[in-house]
Coordinates of C-alpha atoms in Angstrom, one line a residue:
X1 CA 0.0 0.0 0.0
X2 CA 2.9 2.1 -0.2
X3 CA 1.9 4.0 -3.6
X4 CA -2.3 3.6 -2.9
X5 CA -4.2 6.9 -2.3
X6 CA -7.2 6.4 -0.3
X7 CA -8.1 9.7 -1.9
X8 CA -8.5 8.3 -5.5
X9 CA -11.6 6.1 -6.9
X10 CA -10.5 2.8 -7.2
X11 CA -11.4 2.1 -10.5
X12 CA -8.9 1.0 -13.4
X13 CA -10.9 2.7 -16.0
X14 CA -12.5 6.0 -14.6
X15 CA -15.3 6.5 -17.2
X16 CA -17.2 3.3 -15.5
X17 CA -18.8 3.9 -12.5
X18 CA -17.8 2.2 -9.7
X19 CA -20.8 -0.4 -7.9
X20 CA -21.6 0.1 -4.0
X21 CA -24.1 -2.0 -2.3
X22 CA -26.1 -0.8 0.3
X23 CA -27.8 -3.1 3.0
X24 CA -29.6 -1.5 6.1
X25 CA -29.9 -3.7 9.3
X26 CA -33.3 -2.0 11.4
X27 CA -32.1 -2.8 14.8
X28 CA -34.3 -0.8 17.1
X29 CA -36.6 2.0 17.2
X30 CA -35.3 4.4 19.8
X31 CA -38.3 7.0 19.6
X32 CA -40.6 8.8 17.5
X33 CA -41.2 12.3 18.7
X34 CA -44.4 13.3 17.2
X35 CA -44.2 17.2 17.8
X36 CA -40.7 17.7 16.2
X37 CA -41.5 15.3 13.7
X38 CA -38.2 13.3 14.2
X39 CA -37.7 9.3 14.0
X40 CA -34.6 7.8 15.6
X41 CA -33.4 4.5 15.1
X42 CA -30.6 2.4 15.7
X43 CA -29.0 0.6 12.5
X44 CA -26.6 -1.8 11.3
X45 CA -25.2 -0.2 7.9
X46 CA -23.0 -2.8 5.4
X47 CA -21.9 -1.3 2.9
X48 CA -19.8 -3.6 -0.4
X49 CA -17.4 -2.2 -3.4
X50 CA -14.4 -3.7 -4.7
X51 CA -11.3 -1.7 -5.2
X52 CA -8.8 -2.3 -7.8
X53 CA -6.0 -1.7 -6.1
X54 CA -5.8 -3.5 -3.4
X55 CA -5.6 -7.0 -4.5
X56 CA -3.1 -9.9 -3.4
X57 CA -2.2 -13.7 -4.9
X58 CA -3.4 -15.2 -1.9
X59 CA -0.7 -18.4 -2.9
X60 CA 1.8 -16.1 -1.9
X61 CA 0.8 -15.4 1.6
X62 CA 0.4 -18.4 2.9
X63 CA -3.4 -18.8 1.7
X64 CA -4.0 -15.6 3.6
X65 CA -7.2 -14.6 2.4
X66 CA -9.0 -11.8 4.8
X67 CA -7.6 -8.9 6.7
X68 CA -9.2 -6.0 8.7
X69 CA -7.4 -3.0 8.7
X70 CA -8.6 0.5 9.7
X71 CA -11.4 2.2 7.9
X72 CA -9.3 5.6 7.4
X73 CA -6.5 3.8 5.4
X74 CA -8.9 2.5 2.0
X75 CA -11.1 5.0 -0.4
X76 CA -14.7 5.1 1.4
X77 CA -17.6 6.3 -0.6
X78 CA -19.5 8.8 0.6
X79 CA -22.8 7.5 1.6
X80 CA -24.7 9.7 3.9
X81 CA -28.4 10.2 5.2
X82 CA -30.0 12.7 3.2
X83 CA -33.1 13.5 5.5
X84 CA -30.7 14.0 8.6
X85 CA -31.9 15.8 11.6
X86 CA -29.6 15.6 13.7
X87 CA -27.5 18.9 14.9
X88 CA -24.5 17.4 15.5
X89 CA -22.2 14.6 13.9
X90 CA -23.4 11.8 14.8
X91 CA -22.6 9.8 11.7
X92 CA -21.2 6.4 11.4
X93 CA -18.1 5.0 14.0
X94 CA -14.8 4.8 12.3
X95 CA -14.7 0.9 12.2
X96 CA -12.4 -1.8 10.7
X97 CA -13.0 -2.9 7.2
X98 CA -12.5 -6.5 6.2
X99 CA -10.4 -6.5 2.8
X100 CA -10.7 -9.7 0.8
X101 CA -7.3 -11.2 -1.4
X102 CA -10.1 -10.5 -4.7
X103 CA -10.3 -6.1 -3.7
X104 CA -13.7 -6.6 -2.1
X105 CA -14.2 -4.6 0.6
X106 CA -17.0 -4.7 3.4
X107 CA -17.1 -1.8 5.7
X108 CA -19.9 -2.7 8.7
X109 CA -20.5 0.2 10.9
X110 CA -23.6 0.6 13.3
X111 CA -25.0 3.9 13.7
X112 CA -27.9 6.0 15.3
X113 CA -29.9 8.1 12.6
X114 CA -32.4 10.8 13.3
X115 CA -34.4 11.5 10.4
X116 CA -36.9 14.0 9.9
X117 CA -40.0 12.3 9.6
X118 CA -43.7 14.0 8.1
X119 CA -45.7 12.8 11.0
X120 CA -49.9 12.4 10.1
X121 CA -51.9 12.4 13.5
X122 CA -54.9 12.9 12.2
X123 CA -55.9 9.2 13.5
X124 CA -54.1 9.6 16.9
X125 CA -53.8 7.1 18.7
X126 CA -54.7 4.3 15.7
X127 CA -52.1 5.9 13.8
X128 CA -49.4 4.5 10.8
X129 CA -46.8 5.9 9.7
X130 CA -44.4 6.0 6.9
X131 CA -40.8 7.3 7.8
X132 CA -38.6 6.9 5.1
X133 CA -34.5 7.0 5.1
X134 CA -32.8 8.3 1.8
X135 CA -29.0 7.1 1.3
X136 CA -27.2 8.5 -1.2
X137 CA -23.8 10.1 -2.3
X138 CA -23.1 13.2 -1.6
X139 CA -20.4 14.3 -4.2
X140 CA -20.2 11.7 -6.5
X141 CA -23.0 11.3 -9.4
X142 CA -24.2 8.3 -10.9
X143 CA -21.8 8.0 -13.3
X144 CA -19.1 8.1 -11.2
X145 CA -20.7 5.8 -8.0
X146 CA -23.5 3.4 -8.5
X147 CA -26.1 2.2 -5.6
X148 CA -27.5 -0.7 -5.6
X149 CA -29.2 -3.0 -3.3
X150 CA -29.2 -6.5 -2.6
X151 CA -33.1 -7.3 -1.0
X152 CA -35.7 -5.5 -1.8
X153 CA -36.0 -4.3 1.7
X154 CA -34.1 -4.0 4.9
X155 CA -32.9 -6.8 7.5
X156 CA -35.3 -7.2 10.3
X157 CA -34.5 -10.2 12.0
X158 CA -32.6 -8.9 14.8
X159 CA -35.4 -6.1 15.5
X160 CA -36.1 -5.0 19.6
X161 CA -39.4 -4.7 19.6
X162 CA -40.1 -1.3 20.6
X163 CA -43.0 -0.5 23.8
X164 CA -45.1 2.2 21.4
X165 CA -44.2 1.2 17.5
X166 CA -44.7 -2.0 15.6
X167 CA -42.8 -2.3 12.7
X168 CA -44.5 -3.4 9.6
X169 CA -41.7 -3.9 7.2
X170 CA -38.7 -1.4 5.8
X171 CA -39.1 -1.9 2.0
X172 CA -36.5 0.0 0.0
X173 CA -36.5 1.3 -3.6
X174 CA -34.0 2.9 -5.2
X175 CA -34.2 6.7 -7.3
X176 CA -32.6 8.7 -10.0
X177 CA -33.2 11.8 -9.8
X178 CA -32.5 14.5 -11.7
X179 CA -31.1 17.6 -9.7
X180 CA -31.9 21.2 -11.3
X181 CA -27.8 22.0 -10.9
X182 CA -26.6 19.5 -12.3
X183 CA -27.0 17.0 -15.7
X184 CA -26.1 14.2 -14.1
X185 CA -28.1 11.5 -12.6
X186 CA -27.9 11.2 -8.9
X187 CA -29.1 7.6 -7.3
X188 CA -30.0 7.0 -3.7
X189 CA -32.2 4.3 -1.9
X190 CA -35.1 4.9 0.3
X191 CA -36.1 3.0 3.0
X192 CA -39.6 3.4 4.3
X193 CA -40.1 2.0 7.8
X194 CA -43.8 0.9 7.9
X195 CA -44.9 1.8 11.5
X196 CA -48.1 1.4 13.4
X197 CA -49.0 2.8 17.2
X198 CA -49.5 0.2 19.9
X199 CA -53.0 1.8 20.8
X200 CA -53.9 -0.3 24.2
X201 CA -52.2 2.3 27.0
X202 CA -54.1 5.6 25.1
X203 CA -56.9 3.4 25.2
X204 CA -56.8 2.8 28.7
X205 CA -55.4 6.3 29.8
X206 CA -56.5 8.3 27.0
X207 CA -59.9 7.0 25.6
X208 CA -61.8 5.1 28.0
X209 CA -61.8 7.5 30.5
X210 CA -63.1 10.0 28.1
X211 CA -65.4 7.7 27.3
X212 CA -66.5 7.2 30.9
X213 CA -66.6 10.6 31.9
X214 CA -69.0 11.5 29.1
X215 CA -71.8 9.4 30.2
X216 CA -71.5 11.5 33.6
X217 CA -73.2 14.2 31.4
X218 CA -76.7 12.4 30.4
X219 CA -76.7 11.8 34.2
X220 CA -76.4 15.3 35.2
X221 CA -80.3 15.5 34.1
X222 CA -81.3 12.2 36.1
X223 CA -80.4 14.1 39.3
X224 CA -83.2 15.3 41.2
X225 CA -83.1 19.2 41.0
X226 CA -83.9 19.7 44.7
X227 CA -80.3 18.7 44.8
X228 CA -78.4 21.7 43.6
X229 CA -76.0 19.7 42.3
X230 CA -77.1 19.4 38.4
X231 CA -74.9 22.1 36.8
X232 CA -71.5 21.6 39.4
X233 CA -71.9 18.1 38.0
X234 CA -71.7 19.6 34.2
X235 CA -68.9 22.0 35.0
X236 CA -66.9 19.2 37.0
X237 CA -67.0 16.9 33.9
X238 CA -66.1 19.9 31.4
X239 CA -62.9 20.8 33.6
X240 CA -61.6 16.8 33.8
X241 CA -62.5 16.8 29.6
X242 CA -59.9 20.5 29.6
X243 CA -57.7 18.5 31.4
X244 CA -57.5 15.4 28.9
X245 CA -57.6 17.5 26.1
X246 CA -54.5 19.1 27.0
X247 CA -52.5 16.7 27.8
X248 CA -53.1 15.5 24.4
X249 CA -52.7 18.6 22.7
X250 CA -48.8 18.8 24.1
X251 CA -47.6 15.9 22.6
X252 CA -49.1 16.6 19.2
X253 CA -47.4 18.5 16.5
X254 CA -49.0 21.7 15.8
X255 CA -50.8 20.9 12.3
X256 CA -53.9 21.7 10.6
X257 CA -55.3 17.8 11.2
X258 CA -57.0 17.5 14.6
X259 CA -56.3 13.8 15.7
X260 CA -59.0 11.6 16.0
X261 CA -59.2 11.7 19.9
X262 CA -59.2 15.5 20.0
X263 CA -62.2 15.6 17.9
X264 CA -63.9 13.2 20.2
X265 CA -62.8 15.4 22.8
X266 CA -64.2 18.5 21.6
X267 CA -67.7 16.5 20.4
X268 CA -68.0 15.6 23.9
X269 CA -67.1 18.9 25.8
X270 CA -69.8 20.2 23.1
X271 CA -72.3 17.8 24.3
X272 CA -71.7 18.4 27.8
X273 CA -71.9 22.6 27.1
X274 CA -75.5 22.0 25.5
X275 CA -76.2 19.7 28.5
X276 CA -74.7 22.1 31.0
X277 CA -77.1 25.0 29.3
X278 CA -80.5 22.7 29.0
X279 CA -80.2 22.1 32.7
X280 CA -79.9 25.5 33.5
X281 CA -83.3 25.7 31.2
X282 CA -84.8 22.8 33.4
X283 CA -83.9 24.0 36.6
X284 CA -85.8 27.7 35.9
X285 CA -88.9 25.3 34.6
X286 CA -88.5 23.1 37.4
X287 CA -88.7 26.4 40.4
X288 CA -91.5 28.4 38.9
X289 CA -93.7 30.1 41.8
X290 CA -96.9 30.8 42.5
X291 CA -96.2 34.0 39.8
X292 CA -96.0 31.6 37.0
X293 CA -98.3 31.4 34.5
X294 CA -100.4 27.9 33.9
X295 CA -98.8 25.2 32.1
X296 CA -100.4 25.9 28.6
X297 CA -102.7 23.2 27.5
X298 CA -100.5 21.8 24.3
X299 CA -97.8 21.1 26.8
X300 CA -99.6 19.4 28.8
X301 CA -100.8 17.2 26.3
X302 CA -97.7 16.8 24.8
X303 CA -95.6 16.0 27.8
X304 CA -98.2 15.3 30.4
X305 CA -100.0 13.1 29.0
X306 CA -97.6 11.0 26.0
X307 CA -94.2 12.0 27.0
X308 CA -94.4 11.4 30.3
X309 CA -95.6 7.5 29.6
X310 CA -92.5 7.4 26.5
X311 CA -90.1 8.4 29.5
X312 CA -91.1 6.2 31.8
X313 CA -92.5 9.5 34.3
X314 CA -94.6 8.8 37.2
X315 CA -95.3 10.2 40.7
X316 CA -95.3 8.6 43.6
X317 CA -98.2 6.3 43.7
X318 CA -99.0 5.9 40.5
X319 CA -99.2 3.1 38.6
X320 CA -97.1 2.9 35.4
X321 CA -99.7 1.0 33.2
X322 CA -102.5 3.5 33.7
X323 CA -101.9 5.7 36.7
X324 CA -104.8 8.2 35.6
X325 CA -107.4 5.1 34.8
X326 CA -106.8 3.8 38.3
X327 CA -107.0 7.7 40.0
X328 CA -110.5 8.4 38.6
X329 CA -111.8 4.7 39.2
X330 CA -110.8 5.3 42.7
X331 CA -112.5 8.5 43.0
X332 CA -115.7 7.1 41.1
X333 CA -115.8 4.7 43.8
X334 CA -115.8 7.0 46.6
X335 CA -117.9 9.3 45.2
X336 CA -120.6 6.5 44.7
X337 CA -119.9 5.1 48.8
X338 CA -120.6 8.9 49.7
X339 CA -123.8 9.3 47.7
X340 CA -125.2 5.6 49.4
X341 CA -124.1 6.8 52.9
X342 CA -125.4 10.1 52.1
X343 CA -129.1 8.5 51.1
X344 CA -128.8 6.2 53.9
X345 CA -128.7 9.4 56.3
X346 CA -131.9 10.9 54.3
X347 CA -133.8 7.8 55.2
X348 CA -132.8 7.6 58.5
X349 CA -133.9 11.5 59.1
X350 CA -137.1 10.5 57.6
X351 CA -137.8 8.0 59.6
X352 CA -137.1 9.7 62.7
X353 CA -139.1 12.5 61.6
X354 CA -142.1 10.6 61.2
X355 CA -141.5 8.9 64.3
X356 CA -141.5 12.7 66.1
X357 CA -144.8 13.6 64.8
X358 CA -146.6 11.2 65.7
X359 CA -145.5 11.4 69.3
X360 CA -144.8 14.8 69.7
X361 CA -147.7 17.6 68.9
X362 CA -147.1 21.1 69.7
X363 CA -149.3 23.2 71.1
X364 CA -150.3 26.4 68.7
X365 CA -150.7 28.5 71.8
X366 CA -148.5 27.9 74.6
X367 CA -145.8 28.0 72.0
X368 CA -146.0 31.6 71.1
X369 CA -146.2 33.4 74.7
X370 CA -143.5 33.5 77.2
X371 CA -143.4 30.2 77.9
X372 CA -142.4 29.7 73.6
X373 CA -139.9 31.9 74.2
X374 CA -138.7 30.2 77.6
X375 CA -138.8 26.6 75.4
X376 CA -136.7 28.9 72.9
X377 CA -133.9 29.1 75.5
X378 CA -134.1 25.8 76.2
X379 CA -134.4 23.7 72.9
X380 CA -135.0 26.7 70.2
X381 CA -138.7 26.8 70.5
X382 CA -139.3 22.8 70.5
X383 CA -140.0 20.3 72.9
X384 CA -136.9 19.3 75.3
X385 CA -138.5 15.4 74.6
X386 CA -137.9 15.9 71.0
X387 CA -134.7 18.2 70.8
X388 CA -131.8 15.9 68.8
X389 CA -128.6 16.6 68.1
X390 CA -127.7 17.8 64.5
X391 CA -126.5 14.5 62.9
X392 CA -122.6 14.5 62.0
X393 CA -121.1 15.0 59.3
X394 CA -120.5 11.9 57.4
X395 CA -117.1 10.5 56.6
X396 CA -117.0 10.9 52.8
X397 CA -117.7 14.6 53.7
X398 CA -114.5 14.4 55.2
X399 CA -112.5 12.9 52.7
X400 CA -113.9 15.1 49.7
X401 CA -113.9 17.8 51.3
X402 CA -110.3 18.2 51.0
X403 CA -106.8 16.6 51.0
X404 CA -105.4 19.0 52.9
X405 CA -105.7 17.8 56.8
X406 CA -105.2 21.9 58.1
X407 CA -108.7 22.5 56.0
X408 CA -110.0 19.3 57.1
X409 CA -109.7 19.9 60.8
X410 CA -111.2 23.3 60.1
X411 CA -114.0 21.8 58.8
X412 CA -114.6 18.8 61.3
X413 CA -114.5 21.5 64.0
X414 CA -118.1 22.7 62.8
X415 CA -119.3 19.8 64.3
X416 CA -119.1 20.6 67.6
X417 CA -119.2 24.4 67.0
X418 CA -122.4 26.0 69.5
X419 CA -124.3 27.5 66.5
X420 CA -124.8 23.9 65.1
X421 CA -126.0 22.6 67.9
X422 CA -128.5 25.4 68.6
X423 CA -130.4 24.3 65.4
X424 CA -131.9 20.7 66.0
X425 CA -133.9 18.8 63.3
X426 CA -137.2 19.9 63.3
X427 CA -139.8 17.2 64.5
X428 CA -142.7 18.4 64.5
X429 CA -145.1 18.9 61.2
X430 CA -145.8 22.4 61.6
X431 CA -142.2 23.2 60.8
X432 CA -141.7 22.2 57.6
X433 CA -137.8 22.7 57.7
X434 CA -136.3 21.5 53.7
X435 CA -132.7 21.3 53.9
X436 CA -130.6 23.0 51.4
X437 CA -126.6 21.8 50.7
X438 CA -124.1 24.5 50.3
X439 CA -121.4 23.2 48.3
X440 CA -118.0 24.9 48.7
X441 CA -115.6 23.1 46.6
X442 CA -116.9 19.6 46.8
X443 CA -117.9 19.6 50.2
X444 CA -121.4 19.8 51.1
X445 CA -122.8 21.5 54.8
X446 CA -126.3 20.3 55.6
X447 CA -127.9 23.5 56.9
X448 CA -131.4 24.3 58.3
X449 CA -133.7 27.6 58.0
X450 CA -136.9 28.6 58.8
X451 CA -138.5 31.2 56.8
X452 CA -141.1 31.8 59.9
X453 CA -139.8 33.5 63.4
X454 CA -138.1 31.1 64.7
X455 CA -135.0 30.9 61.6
X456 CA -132.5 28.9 63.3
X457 CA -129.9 31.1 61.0
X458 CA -130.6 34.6 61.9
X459 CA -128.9 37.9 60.5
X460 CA -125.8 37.6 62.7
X461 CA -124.7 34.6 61.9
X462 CA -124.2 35.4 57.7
X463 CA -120.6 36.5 59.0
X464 CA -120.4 32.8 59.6
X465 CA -121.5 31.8 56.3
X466 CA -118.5 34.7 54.9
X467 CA -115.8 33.0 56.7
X468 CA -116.7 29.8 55.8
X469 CA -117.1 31.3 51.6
X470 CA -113.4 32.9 52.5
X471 CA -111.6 29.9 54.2
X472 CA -113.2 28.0 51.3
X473 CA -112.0 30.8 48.4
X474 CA -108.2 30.2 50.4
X475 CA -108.0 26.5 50.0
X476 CA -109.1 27.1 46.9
X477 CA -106.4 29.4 45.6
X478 CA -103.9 27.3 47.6
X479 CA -104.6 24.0 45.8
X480 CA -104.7 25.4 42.4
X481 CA -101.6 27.0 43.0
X482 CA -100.1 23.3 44.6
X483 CA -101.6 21.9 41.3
X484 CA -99.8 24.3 38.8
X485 CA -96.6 24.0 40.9
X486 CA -96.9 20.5 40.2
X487 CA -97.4 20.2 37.0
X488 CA -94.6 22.9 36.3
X489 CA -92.5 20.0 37.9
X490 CA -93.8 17.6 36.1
X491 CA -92.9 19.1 32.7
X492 CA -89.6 20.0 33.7
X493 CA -89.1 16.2 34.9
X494 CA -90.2 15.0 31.4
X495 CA -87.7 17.3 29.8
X496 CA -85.4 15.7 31.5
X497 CA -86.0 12.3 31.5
X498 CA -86.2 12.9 27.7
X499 CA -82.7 14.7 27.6
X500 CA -81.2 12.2 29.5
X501 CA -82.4 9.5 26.6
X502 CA -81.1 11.7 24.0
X503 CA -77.6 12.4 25.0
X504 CA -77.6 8.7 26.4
X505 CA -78.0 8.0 22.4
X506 CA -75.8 10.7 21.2
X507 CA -72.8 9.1 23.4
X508 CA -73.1 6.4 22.5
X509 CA -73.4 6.8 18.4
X510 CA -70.7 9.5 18.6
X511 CA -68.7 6.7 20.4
X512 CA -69.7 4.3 17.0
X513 CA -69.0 6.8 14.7
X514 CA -64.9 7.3 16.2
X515 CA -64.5 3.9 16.4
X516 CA -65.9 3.1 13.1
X517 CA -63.2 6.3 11.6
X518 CA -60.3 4.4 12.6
X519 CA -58.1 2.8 10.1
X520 CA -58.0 -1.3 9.9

C-alpha cells in the first residue's frame, strides 16, 4: 500500500462507475417524537465495493485470504443520510473494514440516525406511519458511484421490539433523480419504515376514560333538582375533559389535522356545554312560583300526558300501566260510597221525623207566649223530649272535602261548634224545615232555615257563612296554585328524562361513529 491513495476512486478505468451495495440492518426503534416530527433509530449499515488496487495472490501469503485493517487507510464512498436531523455529527463509527485477497471490501459500521420524519396524526392514537430514510452520495453522481441493493427491503430479523411502535416492514426502492444544478443523474435508496401505534395504554389512559366521563353528562339531568347539584356536576365533567384535552394537545405536532381523539374530545365537551345550558333551562322550569303562568294546554298534552308514559315518568303512587285510569276509578268509587251513605242518612232523618210527629204535637198557643220563648232558650222553641242533636257529618264529607288535613280539621270542627248545635232537626209537622246543601268546593254543609220566626240562622250569623265562603276561596287558591306548581314540575321532569335519553344515544353513536373512523 505504499503507492495507494485512499483519496482516489478505485477504479482501473475512470469512465465506469464504480458499484456500492447498500444493505440496512433496522435494529431498534429508539423513539418517534411526534411534535418535532423526528424518527430515531438504531441501525446496522454494510456497505460492499471492490477496489482495484488493493488485491493480493493469496498463494503467496500463505493462503491468507482476509484482513481488517482500519477504515481511514482505504477509499470510502461517501454515503450519507440525506433526510438527517440531527444537529451534530453523529454519523457512522470509524470501524475496521475487512479487505478480501479479490479487492472486495465490506465496511460494517452501526450507527444511530435521526431523520426527519412528516408525522400524520390525524388518526391519533390508531395511527401509521411512513418514515422513510434516503441514502445516497453526496459528491459523487451516478456515473461516477453506483447504488444498488441487494433485498428488496431491509434486514429485520434482529429487530427489539419497541413498547409504542410496531414495525411493519422497511421496504426500500432505489431513485434517479434528476437535480436542477446538475446534468447528471444522482441515485439513492429509500427506505420506508412501515410503523403502526401500539394503541392499548391511550386506550386505557386516553380513551376510556373520556369515554366514561361523558356518560356523567346524560346523568347530570337524572339528578333530582332539589339537589343543587345538576350544573356543578356539568362544570366538573367539562374541567376533567380540559384536562384530557391538553394533555393530548402537548404531545401533538401543531398541524392543521385535529387527531381523532381530539375531535372526540371537543364532540363531547360540546355535548356536555348544551347539556350544561339545558339544565340551567330545566332547573328555571323546574322552580316556577306561585307568579308563574299555567302550564299551557298543548304542553300538557304533549308532555303530560304521552311524554311522560314514553319516558317512563310517574309520581309517587302511581301506577305505570294506567296511573290516571286507576286515580278516577278510585275516585268514582268514593264518590258513589258517599252518595249511598249520604241517602242512607236521608232515610234515616225520615224515619225519625215521622216517628216525632206522631208522638210529639205542639201546642199552637202555649208555644208563642212567654213560655215559647222560655222553650226557645231551652231547645229553640221545640219540645226538650224531642230536641236531637244535628247529625254528624259523614265520613265521605270528610275525605272530599279536602286533601289538605289543616282545611280538614277546620272543617270537622263545625261539628261541635255551639251554632250547630243550637239548630236541631225539626220534628214536628208544623215546621216544615227543607234542607238545602251549600257546596264549597266539593264539600257539602247540611244547613237548616226557617223562613217563619223562629229561623235557626238569623242575620248575625251570615258572618259565619262569609268566613266559611273565604276559608273556602283560600284552600281554593292554595290548591290550584299546589296543582300548577306540580305540574310545572312535572314538565320539567319530562324534559329531562327525555334529555337524559337523548344524549344517552348521542354518546353512545358519537362513540360508534370514532370507532368506526379508525383505520384497519
Amino acid at each position: 500500500m505504499e503507492n495507494y491513495s485512499n483519496a482516489l476512486r478505485p477504479v482501473e478505468d475512470t469512465d465506469k462507475a464504480l458499484n456500492v451495495t447498500l444493505q440496512i440492518t433496522l435494529s431498534q426503534i429508539k423513539d418517534m417524537d411526534e411534535r418535532n416530527q423526528v424518527l430515531i433509530a438504531y441501525l446496522w449499515i454494510r456497505q460492499t465495493w471492490h477496489d482495484a488496487y488493493l488485491k493480493w495472490d493469496k498463494e503467496k501469503y500463505d493462503g491468507l485470504e482476509v484482513i481488517r485493517i482500519p477504515s481511514n487507510m482505504v477509499w470510502r464512498p461517501d454515503i450519507v443520510l440525506y433526510n438527517k436531523a440531527d444537529d451534530g455529527d453523529s454519523g457512522p463509527v470509524d470501524t475496521n473494514v475487512e479487505l478480501r485477497y479479490n479487492g472486495q471490501i465490506i465496511w460494517d459500521q452501526p450507527a444511530i440516525t435521526k431523520s426527519s420524519c412528516v408525522v400524520d396524526v390525524a388518526y391519533f392514537p390508531f395511527d401509521h406511519q411512513q418514515c422513510k430514510l434516503t441514502f445516497g452520495s453526496w459528491t459523487y453522481n451516478g456515473n461516477q458511484v453506483d447504488i444498488t441493493m441487494p433485498m428488496d427491503s431491509a434486514d429485520l430479523s434482529d429487530l427489539v421490539e419497541n413498547v409504542e411502535w410496531e414495525c411493519h416492514g422497511m421496504p426500500a426502492k432505489k431513485n434517479v433523480i434528476m437535480y436542477g444544478c446538475c446534468a447528471d443523474p444522482y441515485p439513492d435508496i429509500t427506505y420506508t419504515v412501515l410503523l403502526q401505534r401500539r394503541s392499548a395504554f391511550y386506550i386505557f389512559n386516553l380513551l376510556l376514560p373520556c369515554f366514561l366521563i361523558s356518560f356523567l353528562a346524560p346523568l347530570s339531568f337524572y339528578l333530582p333538582a332539589d339537589s343543587g347539584e345538576k350544573v356543578s356536576l356539568g362544570v366538573t365533567v367539562l374541567l376533567a375533559l380540559t384536562v384530557f384535552q391538553l394533555m393530548v394537545a402537548e404531545s401533538m405536532p401543531p398541524s392543521e389535522s385535529v387527531p381523532l381523539i381530539g375531535k372526540y374530545y371537543i364532540a363531547t365537551m360540546a355535548m356536555i356545554t348544551a347539556s350544561t345550558a339545558l339544565t340551567i333551562f330545566i332547573m328555571n322550569i323546574h322552580f316556577c312560583g306561585a307568579e308563574a303562568r299555567p302550564v299551557p294546554q298543548w304542553a300538557k298534552t304533549l308532555m303530560i300526558d304521552y311524554m311522560s308514559k314514553i319516558c317512563f315518568v310517574y309520581e309517587v303512587g302511581e301506577n305505570c300501566t294506567s296511573p290516571q285510569d286507576q286515580t278516577q276509578e278510585d275516585h268514582h268509587q268514593t264518590q258513589i260510597r258517599y252518595h249511598n251513605r249520604l241517602h242512607k242518612n236521608q232515610k234515616n232523618h225520615q224515619q225519625h221525623k215521622t216517628r216525632n210527629n206522631q208522638s210529639c204535637p205542639r201546642s199552637n198557643s202555649t208555644l208563642k207566649g212567654s213560655t215559647g220563648r222560655a222553650n226557645q232558650k231551652d231547645g229553640g222553641g221545640y219540645p226538650k223530649s224531642c230536641s236531637q242533636p244535628l247529625p254528624n257529618i259523614p265520613e265521605e264529607h270528610k275525605e272530599l272535602s279536602s286533601p289538605n288535613p289543616q282545611v280538614s280539621q277546620r272543617y270537622e270542627g263545625f261539628e261541635s261548634k255551639s251554632y250547630l248545635t243550637e239548630a236541631p232537626p225539626p220534628c214536628c209537622p208544623e215546621d216544615d224545615k227543607h234542607p238545602t246543601f251549600m257546596t264549597i268546593h266539593s264539600c257539602r254543609f247540611c244547613c237548616h232555615h226557617n223562613n217563619g220566626d223562629g229561623g235557626l240562622l238569623p242575620e248575625d250569623n251570615s258572618k259565619l257563612v262569609r268566613n266559611v265562603e273565604y276559608i273556602a276561596n283560600c284552600f281554593r287558591e292554595q290548591r290550584a296554585t299546589t296543582i300548577k306548581v306540580a305540574e310545572w314540575k312535572k314538565v320539567a321532569k319530562v324534559m329531562d328524562r327525555f334529555f337524559m335519553w337523548i344524549f344517552f344515544a348521542m354518546v353512545f353513536l358519537m362513540s360508534i361513529i370514532i370507532m368506526g373512523k379508525t383505520p384497519q
